[in-house]
Amino acid sequence: MQRHRDDTSVVVPGIGAPSSVACLRSLRPRGVRTIVGSESRSTPAATSAYRDEFVGLPDPTTDLPGYGDDLLSLAERPDVETIIPVREEDVYVLADRKGAFADEIATPWPDFDTLRRVQDRIDLFDAADAAGVAAPETERLDEWDDWDRETIVKPRYTVAAPEYLGPTFDRAEIGSTEYQRPGSRPDTAAEIEKRGHVPLVQERIADPREFGFFALYDHGDPVATFQHCQRRGWEYCGGPSAYRESVHIPELETAGRALLDELEWHGLAMVEFLRDPADGEFKLMEINPRFWSSLPFSVRVGADFPYYYWKLAIDEPITSNPTYEAGIGGHLLRGELSYLHSVATKEYPLVDRPSLSGAVHDVATSILRYPRFDYAVADDPVPFFQDGVNLVRAWLHSRAGSDRSAGAPTDAMAETEPPDDGRAESTETSPSVDGDATRSIQTDGGSRSGSRRP
């Protein structure tokens, strides 16, 4: 139901990722009133000069039904035109209750049946096969038997939710993606118990560069597209995006569109690929059906997706063909610090660690060449400083947790702050039959949901 008014508003969930702030900076200058809804007043979006109103919401990682209820209450306000999904929990509750939201606001997101084909990776790889899009060999953990290969263990689902995990969803920790050393076999029963479902095993693609195909679709038709290559993640093995460059690769466009066309997609999508050095093919990793953490970079190089999303929501055409500039780089500064910290202090199996001096040189050179930053902008500086405060708090919290765990043995993993895109990253070792540990990783777009606490 469309309600065109002079004071129309948009609801933007406030999370730790820069995507929330990017939406405010895009839409508020165009006269759209912005409402930030979050479980935390310390979200950088709450401090933005482009935020008009803040509304407290339940934490969706601990109260997903209550979060959906409160989003629906916001949708019932006469000024609210639409809601922007910026994390997996957002799009899950919006799609699950799409009929109720459609009675109140514009709903430029998929229906739940379509969303499930994306958030359930088994269904997603079936769709990729139907679309002729390549993917790594993938099977359920209890079906995989070739442990001499380089593999990763990853969740089947991208969010812990009742439709996927059943009534005990709020007690499950679906976990993150983990490297598996060749010759070691994880304890299947322990993994299933820990994650609340049977996870997946996937052959490892050796090239760490991640390629993203980003799109906004209108009932099966592309409205705008964009591509980038992630050059550095939060860890030297990968992770959320620290540094990326805009690209235009026809084969990437073909693969991304083929998959979204097969899904008859509607709404936002980041389709993540790795390029297999064995054959040069782009191979599907996953789809993120919401705004991505590196959204400010997309906007800065000319792909203003929040504005396109808003135009789609209010049923107005985009008057010019969306374009962007290829060959441009951009950074998340806290991600660059995390990358350097990983080079200096961490060790990952199967991934060669770069030299610290070389890593520092690469980071410094790219910052000097491409001084574009996700948070740090002259006309809205406070979110950058708030993000820095949050980073220090997270570090102090993790240090305190380490001190406690050193003094008292426990089987529970110490809680840490999630990374900037709202996903908790575990660095614990996973149980394996022969005692050879695995280590956790994450990909930029990957949606390894934060742990669910009872």
CSV table of C-alpha atoms in Angstrom, one decimal:
chain,number,residue,atom,x,y,z
A,1,MET,CA,0.0,0.0,0.0
A,2,GLN,CA,1.6,3.3,-1.1
A,3,ARG,CA,1.2,6.4,1.0
A,4,HIS,CA,2.9,9.2,-0.8
A,5,ARG,CA,3.4,12.1,1.6
A,6,ASP,CA,5.7,15.0,1.9
A,7,ASP,CA,7.1,13.6,5.1
A,8,THR,CA,7.6,10.0,4.0
A,9,SER,CA,10.1,8.0,6.1
A,10,VAL,CA,12.3,5.0,5.7
A,11,VAL,CA,13.3,2.6,8.4
A,12,VAL,CA,17.0,1.6,8.4
A,13,PRO,CA,18.1,-1.1,11.0
A,14,GLY,CA,21.2,0.2,12.8
A,15,ILE,CA,23.9,-2.4,12.9
A,16,GLY,CA,27.7,-2.3,13.2
A,17,ALA,CA,28.3,-2.4,9.4
A,18,PRO,CA,28.7,0.8,7.4
A,19,SER,CA,25.7,-0.2,5.2
A,20,SER,CA,23.3,1.4,7.7
A,21,VAL,CA,25.1,4.8,7.5
A,22,ALA,CA,25.4,4.6,3.7
A,23,CYS,CA,21.6,4.4,3.5
A,24,LEU,CA,21.2,7.5,5.6
A,25,ARG,CA,23.7,9.5,3.7
A,26,SER,CA,22.1,8.6,0.4
A,27,LEU,CA,18.5,9.2,1.3
A,28,ARG,CA,18.3,12.0,3.8
A,29,PRO,CA,19.8,14.6,1.4
A,30,ARG,CA,17.0,13.7,-1.0
A,31,GLY,CA,14.4,14.6,1.5
A,32,VAL,CA,13.6,11.2,2.8
A,33,ARG,CA,13.1,11.2,6.6
A,34,THR,CA,15.3,8.5,8.2
A,35,ILE,CA,14.4,6.3,11.2
A,36,VAL,CA,17.2,4.2,12.7
A,37,GLY,CA,15.9,1.2,14.6
A,38,SER,CA,18.4,-0.8,16.7
A,39,GLU,CA,19.0,-2.8,19.8
A,40,SER,CA,22.0,-0.6,20.6
A,41,ARG,CA,22.3,3.2,20.9
A,42,SER,CA,26.0,2.8,20.1
A,43,THR,CA,25.4,1.8,16.5
A,44,PRO,CA,27.3,4.3,14.3
A,45,ALA,CA,24.1,5.0,12.4
A,46,ALA,CA,22.5,6.5,15.6
A,47,THR,CA,25.2,9.2,15.6
A,48,SER,CA,25.0,10.2,11.9
A,49,ALA,CA,24.1,13.7,11.0
A,50,TYR,CA,21.7,12.2,8.5
A,51,ARG,CA,19.6,10.3,11.1
A,52,ASP,CA,16.3,12.0,12.0
A,53,GLU,CA,14.9,9.6,14.6
A,54,PHE,CA,16.1,6.6,16.7
A,55,VAL,CA,13.8,3.8,17.8
A,56,GLY,CA,14.9,1.0,20.2
A,57,LEU,CA,14.2,-2.5,18.9
A,58,PRO,CA,14.7,-6.0,20.3
A,59,ASP,CA,18.0,-7.8,19.5
A,60,PRO,CA,17.0,-10.2,16.6
A,61,THR,CA,19.7,-12.6,17.7
A,62,THR,CA,18.0,-13.2,21.0
A,63,ASP,CA,14.3,-12.3,20.2
A,64,LEU,CA,13.6,-12.8,16.5
A,65,PRO,CA,9.8,-12.9,16.8
A,66,GLY,CA,9.8,-9.7,19.0
A,67,TYR,CA,12.1,-8.0,16.5
A,68,GLY,CA,9.6,-8.8,13.7
A,69,ASP,CA,6.7,-7.5,15.8
A,70,ASP,CA,8.4,-4.2,16.4
A,71,LEU,CA,9.3,-3.8,12.7
A,72,LEU,CA,5.7,-4.4,11.8
A,73,SER,CA,4.6,-1.7,14.4
A,74,LEU,CA,7.0,0.8,12.7
A,75,ALA,CA,5.5,-0.2,9.3
A,76,GLU,CA,2.1,0.7,10.6
A,77,ARG,CA,3.1,4.4,11.2
A,78,PRO,CA,1.5,6.6,8.5
A,79,ASP,CA,4.8,8.2,7.5
A,80,VAL,CA,6.8,5.0,7.0
A,81,GLU,CA,7.1,4.0,3.3
A,82,THR,CA,9.4,1.0,3.5
A,83,ILE,CA,12.1,-0.8,5.5
A,84,ILE,CA,15.6,-1.5,4.2
A,85,PRO,CA,17.1,-5.0,5.1
A,86,VAL,CA,20.8,-4.8,6.1
A,87,ARG,CA,21.2,-8.2,7.7
A,88,GLU,CA,19.9,-11.8,7.3
A,89,GLU,CA,17.5,-11.4,10.3
A,90,ASP,CA,16.0,-8.3,8.7
A,91,VAL,CA,15.1,-9.9,5.4
A,92,TYR,CA,14.0,-13.2,7.1
A,93,VAL,CA,11.3,-11.5,9.2
A,94,LEU,CA,10.3,-9.2,6.3
A,95,ALA,CA,9.8,-12.1,3.9
A,96,ASP,CA,8.3,-14.4,6.5
A,97,ARG,CA,5.6,-11.8,7.2
A,98,LYS,CA,5.5,-10.2,3.8
A,99,GLY,CA,1.7,-10.2,3.5
A,100,ALA,CA,1.3,-8.3,6.8
A,101,PHE,CA,4.0,-5.7,5.7
A,102,ALA,CA,2.4,-5.4,2.3
A,103,ASP,CA,-0.8,-4.1,3.9
A,104,GLU,CA,1.2,-1.2,5.3
A,105,ILE,CA,4.3,-0.4,3.2
A,106,ALA,CA,6.1,-1.1,0.0
A,107,THR,CA,7.9,-4.5,0.1
A,108,PRO,CA,10.8,-4.6,-2.4
A,109,TRP,CA,12.1,-7.9,-1.1
A,110,PRO,CA,11.5,-11.6,-2.1
A,111,ASP,CA,8.6,-13.8,-0.7
A,112,PHE,CA,9.6,-16.4,1.8
A,113,ASP,CA,9.6,-19.4,-0.6
A,114,THR,CA,12.2,-17.6,-2.8
A,115,LEU,CA,14.2,-16.4,0.2
A,116,ARG,CA,14.5,-19.9,1.5
A,117,ARG,CA,16.1,-21.0,-1.8
A,118,VAL,CA,18.9,-18.5,-0.9
A,119,GLN,CA,19.2,-18.9,2.9
A,120,ASP,CA,19.3,-22.7,2.6
A,121,ARG,CA,22.5,-23.3,0.7
A,122,ILE,CA,21.4,-26.8,-0.4
A,123,ASP,CA,18.5,-25.2,-2.3
A,124,LEU,CA,20.8,-22.4,-3.5
A,125,PHE,CA,23.2,-24.8,-5.1
A,126,ASP,CA,20.4,-26.7,-6.7
A,127,ALA,CA,19.2,-23.4,-8.2
A,128,ALA,CA,22.7,-22.7,-9.4
A,129,ASP,CA,22.9,-26.1,-11.1
A,130,ALA,CA,19.5,-25.4,-12.8
A,131,ALA,CA,20.9,-22.0,-14.0
A,132,GLY,CA,24.1,-23.5,-15.3
A,133,VAL,CA,26.2,-21.6,-12.8
A,134,ALA,CA,29.3,-23.4,-11.5
A,135,ALA,CA,29.7,-24.1,-7.8
A,136,PRO,CA,32.3,-25.9,-5.7
A,137,GLU,CA,31.6,-29.6,-4.8
A,138,THR,CA,29.3,-29.5,-1.8
A,139,GLU,CA,27.7,-32.1,0.4
A,140,ARG,CA,26.2,-32.5,3.9
A,141,LEU,CA,28.8,-33.3,6.5
A,142,ASP,CA,27.3,-36.7,7.2
A,143,GLU,CA,27.7,-37.6,3.5
A,144,TRP,CA,31.2,-36.3,2.8
A,145,ASP,CA,33.9,-39.0,2.8
A,146,ASP,CA,37.0,-37.4,1.0
A,147,TRP,CA,38.9,-35.9,3.9
A,148,ASP,CA,42.2,-35.9,2.1
A,149,ARG,CA,41.2,-32.8,0.1
A,150,GLU,CA,41.3,-29.2,1.2
A,151,THR,CA,37.8,-28.4,2.4
A,152,ILE,CA,35.8,-26.0,4.5
A,153,VAL,CA,32.9,-26.8,6.8
A,154,LYS,CA,30.1,-24.1,6.7
A,155,PRO,CA,26.5,-23.7,7.9
A,156,ARG,CA,23.8,-24.9,5.7
A,157,TYR,CA,21.6,-21.9,6.7
A,158,THR,CA,22.6,-18.3,6.8
A,159,VAL,CA,20.4,-17.4,9.8
A,160,ALA,CA,19.3,-19.3,12.9
A,161,ALA,CA,15.5,-19.2,12.5
A,162,PRO,CA,12.5,-21.4,13.3
A,163,GLU,CA,11.7,-22.2,9.7
A,164,TYR,CA,15.2,-23.7,9.3
A,165,LEU,CA,16.1,-25.1,12.7
A,166,GLY,CA,12.7,-25.8,14.3
A,167,PRO,CA,11.4,-24.7,17.7
A,168,THR,CA,14.9,-24.8,19.3
A,169,PHE,CA,16.3,-22.3,16.9
A,170,ASP,CA,17.0,-19.8,19.7
A,171,ARG,CA,19.4,-22.3,21.4
A,172,ALA,CA,21.5,-23.0,18.3
A,173,GLU,CA,24.8,-21.5,17.2
A,174,ILE,CA,24.9,-22.2,13.5
A,175,GLY,CA,28.5,-21.1,13.5
A,176,SER,CA,30.9,-19.7,10.9
A,177,THR,CA,32.9,-21.2,8.1
A,178,GLU,CA,36.0,-23.3,9.1
A,179,TYR,CA,39.0,-24.5,7.2
A,180,GLN,CA,39.6,-28.3,7.5
A,181,ARG,CA,43.1,-29.6,7.2
A,182,PRO,CA,43.6,-32.4,4.7
A,183,GLY,CA,43.7,-35.7,6.5
A,184,SER,CA,41.6,-34.6,9.5
A,185,ARG,CA,38.0,-35.4,9.9
A,186,PRO,CA,35.7,-33.4,12.2
A,187,ASP,CA,33.6,-35.0,14.8
A,188,THR,CA,30.2,-35.2,13.0
A,189,ALA,CA,28.1,-35.7,16.0
A,190,ALA,CA,29.8,-32.8,17.9
A,191,GLU,CA,29.4,-30.4,14.9
A,192,ILE,CA,25.7,-31.2,14.5
A,193,GLU,CA,25.1,-30.8,18.3
A,194,LYS,CA,27.0,-27.5,18.3
A,195,ARG,CA,25.4,-26.0,15.2
A,196,GLY,CA,21.8,-27.3,15.7
A,197,HIS,CA,21.8,-28.8,12.2
A,198,VAL,CA,23.9,-30.8,9.7
A,199,PRO,CA,26.4,-28.4,8.2
A,200,LEU,CA,27.9,-28.6,4.8
A,201,VAL,CA,31.4,-29.6,3.5
A,202,GLN,CA,32.7,-27.9,0.5
A,203,GLU,CA,35.9,-28.2,-1.6
A,204,ARG,CA,38.2,-25.2,-1.0
A,205,ILE,CA,38.9,-22.8,-3.8
A,206,ALA,CA,42.5,-21.7,-3.5
A,207,ASP,CA,42.2,-18.1,-4.8
A,208,PRO,CA,41.3,-15.9,-1.8
A,209,ARG,CA,40.0,-13.0,-3.9
A,210,GLU,CA,36.3,-12.7,-3.7
A,211,PHE,CA,34.2,-11.3,-6.5
A,212,GLY,CA,30.8,-9.8,-5.8
A,213,PHE,CA,27.9,-9.3,-8.3
A,214,PHE,CA,25.5,-6.8,-6.7
A,215,ALA,CA,22.0,-6.2,-8.0
A,216,LEU,CA,18.6,-4.8,-7.4
A,217,TYR,CA,15.8,-6.7,-9.2
A,218,ASP,CA,12.2,-5.7,-9.9
A,219,HIS,CA,10.2,-9.0,-10.2
A,220,GLY,CA,12.8,-10.8,-12.2
A,221,ASP,CA,14.2,-7.8,-14.1
A,222,PRO,CA,17.5,-6.1,-13.1
A,223,VAL,CA,17.2,-2.4,-12.1
A,224,ALA,CA,20.9,-1.9,-11.4
A,225,THR,CA,24.0,-4.0,-11.1
A,226,PHE,CA,27.6,-3.5,-9.8
A,227,GLN,CA,30.7,-5.6,-9.4
A,228,HIS,CA,33.7,-5.5,-7.1
A,229,CYS,CA,36.8,-7.6,-6.3
A,230,GLN,CA,37.7,-7.9,-2.6
A,231,ARG,CA,41.5,-7.5,-2.4
A,232,ARG,CA,41.8,-7.8,1.4
A,233,GLY,CA,39.5,-9.1,4.1
A,234,TRP,CA,39.5,-8.6,7.9
A,235,GLU,CA,41.9,-11.5,8.1
A,236,TYR,CA,44.6,-12.4,5.7
A,237,CYS,CA,42.6,-15.6,4.9
A,238,GLY,CA,39.5,-13.6,4.0
A,239,GLY,CA,36.7,-12.2,6.1
A,240,PRO,CA,34.5,-9.1,5.8
A,241,SER,CA,35.7,-6.6,3.2
A,242,ALA,CA,38.6,-4.3,4.3
A,243,TYR,CA,39.7,-3.2,0.8
A,244,ARG,CA,38.0,-3.7,-2.6
A,245,GLU,CA,38.1,-2.4,-6.1
A,246,SER,CA,35.3,-1.9,-8.6
A,247,VAL,CA,35.5,-4.1,-11.7
A,248,HIS,CA,33.4,-5.0,-14.7
A,249,ILE,CA,33.9,-8.6,-15.8
A,250,PRO,CA,31.4,-9.9,-18.4
A,251,GLU,CA,31.6,-13.5,-17.2
A,252,LEU,CA,30.8,-12.4,-13.7
A,253,GLU,CA,27.8,-10.5,-14.9
A,254,THR,CA,26.6,-13.5,-16.9
A,255,ALA,CA,26.9,-15.9,-13.9
A,256,GLY,CA,25.2,-13.5,-11.5
A,257,ARG,CA,22.3,-12.7,-13.8
A,258,ALA,CA,21.7,-16.3,-14.7
A,259,LEU,CA,21.3,-17.3,-11.1
A,260,LEU,CA,19.0,-14.4,-10.2
A,261,ASP,CA,17.0,-14.9,-13.3
A,262,GLU,CA,16.6,-18.6,-12.3
A,263,LEU,CA,15.3,-17.5,-8.9
A,264,GLU,CA,13.0,-14.9,-10.5
A,265,TRP,CA,14.5,-12.5,-8.0
A,266,HIS,CA,12.9,-9.4,-6.4
A,267,GLY,CA,14.9,-7.0,-4.3
A,268,LEU,CA,18.5,-6.7,-3.3
A,269,ALA,CA,21.2,-9.4,-3.8
A,270,MET,CA,24.9,-9.8,-3.5
A,271,VAL,CA,26.0,-12.9,-5.4
A,272,GLU,CA,29.4,-14.0,-4.1
A,273,PHE,CA,31.9,-15.9,-6.3
A,274,LEU,CA,35.4,-17.2,-6.1
A,275,ARG,CA,37.5,-17.7,-9.3
A,276,ASP,CA,38.8,-21.3,-9.4
A,277,PRO,CA,42.5,-21.1,-10.5
A,278,ALA,CA,42.1,-24.7,-11.8
A,279,ASP,CA,39.8,-23.7,-14.6
A,280,GLY,CA,39.3,-20.0,-14.4
A,281,GLU,CA,35.5,-20.3,-13.7
A,282,PHE,CA,33.6,-18.2,-11.3
A,283,LYS,CA,32.1,-20.5,-8.7
A,284,LEU,CA,29.2,-19.6,-6.5
A,285,MET,CA,29.7,-19.2,-2.7
A,286,GLU,CA,26.4,-17.7,-1.7
A,287,ILE,CA,23.8,-15.0,-2.1
A,288,ASN,CA,23.2,-12.3,0.5
A,289,PRO,CA,19.6,-11.0,0.0
A,290,ARG,CA,20.0,-7.6,1.6
A,291,PHE,CA,22.5,-4.7,1.6
A,292,TRP,CA,26.1,-5.7,1.9
A,293,SER,CA,28.6,-4.4,4.4
A,294,SER,CA,30.7,-2.5,1.8
A,295,LEU,CA,27.7,-0.6,0.5
A,296,PRO,CA,29.3,2.9,1.1
A,297,PHE,CA,32.0,1.9,-1.5
A,298,SER,CA,29.3,1.0,-4.1
A,299,VAL,CA,27.7,4.4,-3.6
A,300,ARG,CA,30.9,6.3,-3.7
A,301,VAL,CA,31.8,4.9,-7.2
A,302,GLY,CA,28.4,5.7,-8.6
A,303,ALA,CA,26.2,2.7,-7.8
A,304,ASP,CA,23.7,4.4,-5.5
A,305,PHE,CA,21.7,1.4,-4.4
A,306,PRO,CA,19.9,3.0,-1.5
A,307,TYR,CA,18.4,5.6,-3.9
A,308,TYR,CA,17.5,2.9,-6.4
A,309,TYR,CA,15.9,0.8,-3.7
A,310,TRP,CA,13.9,3.9,-2.6
A,311,LYS,CA,12.7,4.6,-6.1
A,312,LEU,CA,11.6,1.0,-6.6
A,313,ALA,CA,9.7,1.2,-3.3
A,314,ILE,CA,7.8,4.3,-4.2
A,315,ASP,CA,7.2,3.0,-7.7
A,316,GLU,CA,9.1,5.7,-9.5
A,317,PRO,CA,11.4,5.1,-12.5
A,318,ILE,CA,15.1,5.7,-12.3
A,319,THR,CA,15.5,8.5,-14.9
A,320,SER,CA,19.1,7.7,-15.9
A,321,ASN,CA,20.9,4.5,-16.6
A,322,PRO,CA,22.8,3.5,-13.4
A,323,THR,CA,26.5,3.5,-14.1
A,324,TYR,CA,29.6,3.2,-12.0
A,325,GLU,CA,33.4,3.7,-12.5
A,326,ALA,CA,35.6,0.6,-12.7
A,327,GLY,CA,39.1,0.4,-11.4
A,328,ILE,CA,38.5,2.4,-8.1
A,329,GLY,CA,39.4,1.3,-4.6
A,330,GLY,CA,37.9,1.9,-1.2
A,331,HIS,CA,38.6,0.9,2.4
A,332,LEU,CA,37.1,0.1,5.8
A,333,LEU,CA,39.8,1.4,8.1
A,334,ARG,CA,39.0,-0.8,11.0
A,335,GLY,CA,39.1,-3.7,8.6
A,336,GLU,CA,42.6,-2.7,7.5
A,337,LEU,CA,43.7,-2.7,11.1
A,338,SER,CA,42.2,-6.1,11.6
A,339,TYR,CA,44.0,-7.4,8.5
A,340,LEU,CA,47.3,-6.2,9.8
A,341,HIS,CA,46.6,-7.6,13.2
A,342,SER,CA,45.9,-11.0,11.7
A,343,VAL,CA,49.1,-10.9,9.7
A,344,ALA,CA,51.1,-10.1,12.8
A,345,THR,CA,49.4,-12.6,15.2
A,346,LYS,CA,47.5,-15.4,13.6
A,347,GLU,CA,48.1,-18.6,11.7
A,348,TYR,CA,45.7,-20.2,9.3
A,349,PRO,CA,46.1,-23.7,7.8
A,350,LEU,CA,46.1,-23.9,4.0
A,351,VAL,CA,46.7,-20.1,3.6
A,352,ASP,CA,50.2,-18.6,3.3
A,353,ARG,CA,50.7,-15.7,5.7
A,354,PRO,CA,52.1,-12.6,4.0
A,355,SER,CA,55.1,-10.8,5.5
A,356,LEU,CA,54.1,-8.0,7.9
A,357,SER,CA,56.3,-5.4,6.2
A,358,GLY,CA,54.8,-6.3,2.8
A,359,ALA,CA,51.2,-6.2,4.3
A,360,VAL,CA,51.9,-2.7,5.8
A,361,HIS,CA,53.3,-1.5,2.5
A,362,ASP,CA,50.3,-2.8,0.5
A,363,VAL,CA,47.8,-1.2,2.9
A,364,ALA,CA,49.6,2.1,3.0
A,365,THR,CA,50.0,2.3,-0.8
A,366,SER,CA,46.4,1.5,-1.5
A,367,ILE,CA,45.2,4.1,1.1
A,368,LEU,CA,47.3,6.8,-0.5
A,369,ARG,CA,46.2,5.8,-4.0
A,370,TYR,CA,42.5,5.5,-3.1
A,371,PRO,CA,41.6,7.6,-0.1
A,372,ARG,CA,38.0,6.5,0.0
A,373,PHE,CA,36.6,5.3,3.3
A,374,ASP,CA,33.4,3.6,4.4
A,375,TYR,CA,32.9,5.7,7.5
A,376,ALA,CA,35.3,8.6,7.4
A,377,VAL,CA,33.7,11.5,5.5
A,378,ALA,CA,34.1,15.2,6.1
A,379,ASP,CA,30.4,16.1,6.4
A,380,ASP,CA,29.4,13.2,8.7
A,381,PRO,CA,32.4,12.4,10.9
A,382,VAL,CA,30.8,11.1,14.1
A,383,PRO,CA,30.0,7.6,12.9
A,384,PHE,CA,33.7,7.1,12.2
A,385,PHE,CA,34.6,8.0,15.8
A,386,GLN,CA,31.7,5.9,17.2
A,387,ASP,CA,32.9,3.0,15.2
A,388,GLY,CA,36.4,3.5,16.7
A,389,VAL,CA,34.9,3.6,20.2
A,390,ASN,CA,33.0,0.4,19.5
A,391,LEU,CA,36.2,-1.3,18.3
A,392,VAL,CA,38.0,-0.4,21.5
A,393,ARG,CA,35.1,-1.7,23.6
A,394,ALA,CA,35.1,-4.9,21.7
A,395,TRP,CA,38.8,-5.3,22.2
A,396,LEU,CA,38.6,-4.7,25.9
A,397,HIS,CA,35.6,-7.1,26.1
A,398,SER,CA,37.6,-9.8,24.3
A,399,ARG,CA,40.6,-9.2,26.6
A,400,ALA,CA,38.4,-9.6,29.7
A,401,GLY,CA,36.9,-12.7,28.3
A,402,SER,CA,40.4,-14.2,27.6
A,403,ASP,CA,41.5,-13.4,31.2
A,404,ARG,CA,38.4,-15.1,32.6
A,405,SER,CA,38.8,-18.2,30.4
A,406,ALA,CA,42.5,-18.5,31.4
A,407,GLY,CA,41.5,-18.6,35.1
A,408,ALA,CA,38.6,-21.1,34.8
A,409,PRO,CA,38.4,-24.0,32.3
A,410,THR,CA,35.1,-24.0,30.4
A,411,ASP,CA,33.6,-25.6,27.3
A,412,ALA,CA,31.8,-22.5,26.3
A,413,MET,CA,33.4,-20.1,23.8
A,414,ALA,CA,34.0,-16.6,25.2
A,415,GLU,CA,31.5,-14.1,23.8
A,416,THR,CA,33.0,-11.4,21.6
A,417,GLU,CA,31.6,-8.5,19.7
A,418,PRO,CA,30.5,-9.4,16.1
A,419,PRO,CA,32.3,-8.0,13.1
A,420,ASP,CA,31.0,-4.9,11.4
A,421,ASP,CA,28.4,-6.6,9.4
A,422,GLY,CA,26.7,-8.0,12.4
A,423,ARG,CA,27.9,-11.6,12.1
A,424,ALA,CA,29.8,-13.2,15.0
A,425,GLU,CA,33.1,-14.8,14.0
A,426,SER,CA,34.3,-17.8,15.9
A,427,THR,CA,38.0,-18.4,16.1
A,428,GLU,CA,37.7,-21.5,18.3
A,429,THR,CA,39.1,-24.8,17.2
A,430,SER,CA,36.6,-27.4,16.1
A,431,PRO,CA,36.7,-31.0,17.5
A,432,SER,CA,38.3,-33.4,15.1
A,433,VAL,CA,38.8,-37.1,15.3
A,434,ASP,CA,42.6,-37.1,15.0
A,435,GLY,CA,43.1,-33.9,17.0
A,436,ASP,CA,44.1,-31.8,14.1
A,437,ALA,CA,42.4,-28.4,14.6
A,438,THR,CA,40.5,-26.3,12.1
A,439,ARG,CA,40.3,-22.6,12.1
A,440,SER,CA,37.4,-20.3,11.4
A,441,ILE,CA,37.1,-17.9,8.5
A,442,GLN,CA,34.4,-15.7,7.0
A,443,THR,CA,33.8,-14.3,3.6
A,444,ASP,CA,32.7,-10.7,2.9
A,445,GLY,CA,29.2,-11.4,2.0
A,446,GLY,CA,28.7,-14.7,3.9
A,447,SER,CA,26.0,-14.6,6.5
A,448,ARG,CA,27.2,-16.7,9.4
A,449,SER,CA,24.7,-15.5,11.9
A,450,GLY,CA,25.7,-14.5,15.3
A,451,SER,CA,25.4,-17.0,18.1
A,452,ARG,CA,21.9,-17.5,19.5
A,453,ARG,CA,21.8,-17.3,23.3
A,454,PRO,CA,19.1,-18.9,25.4
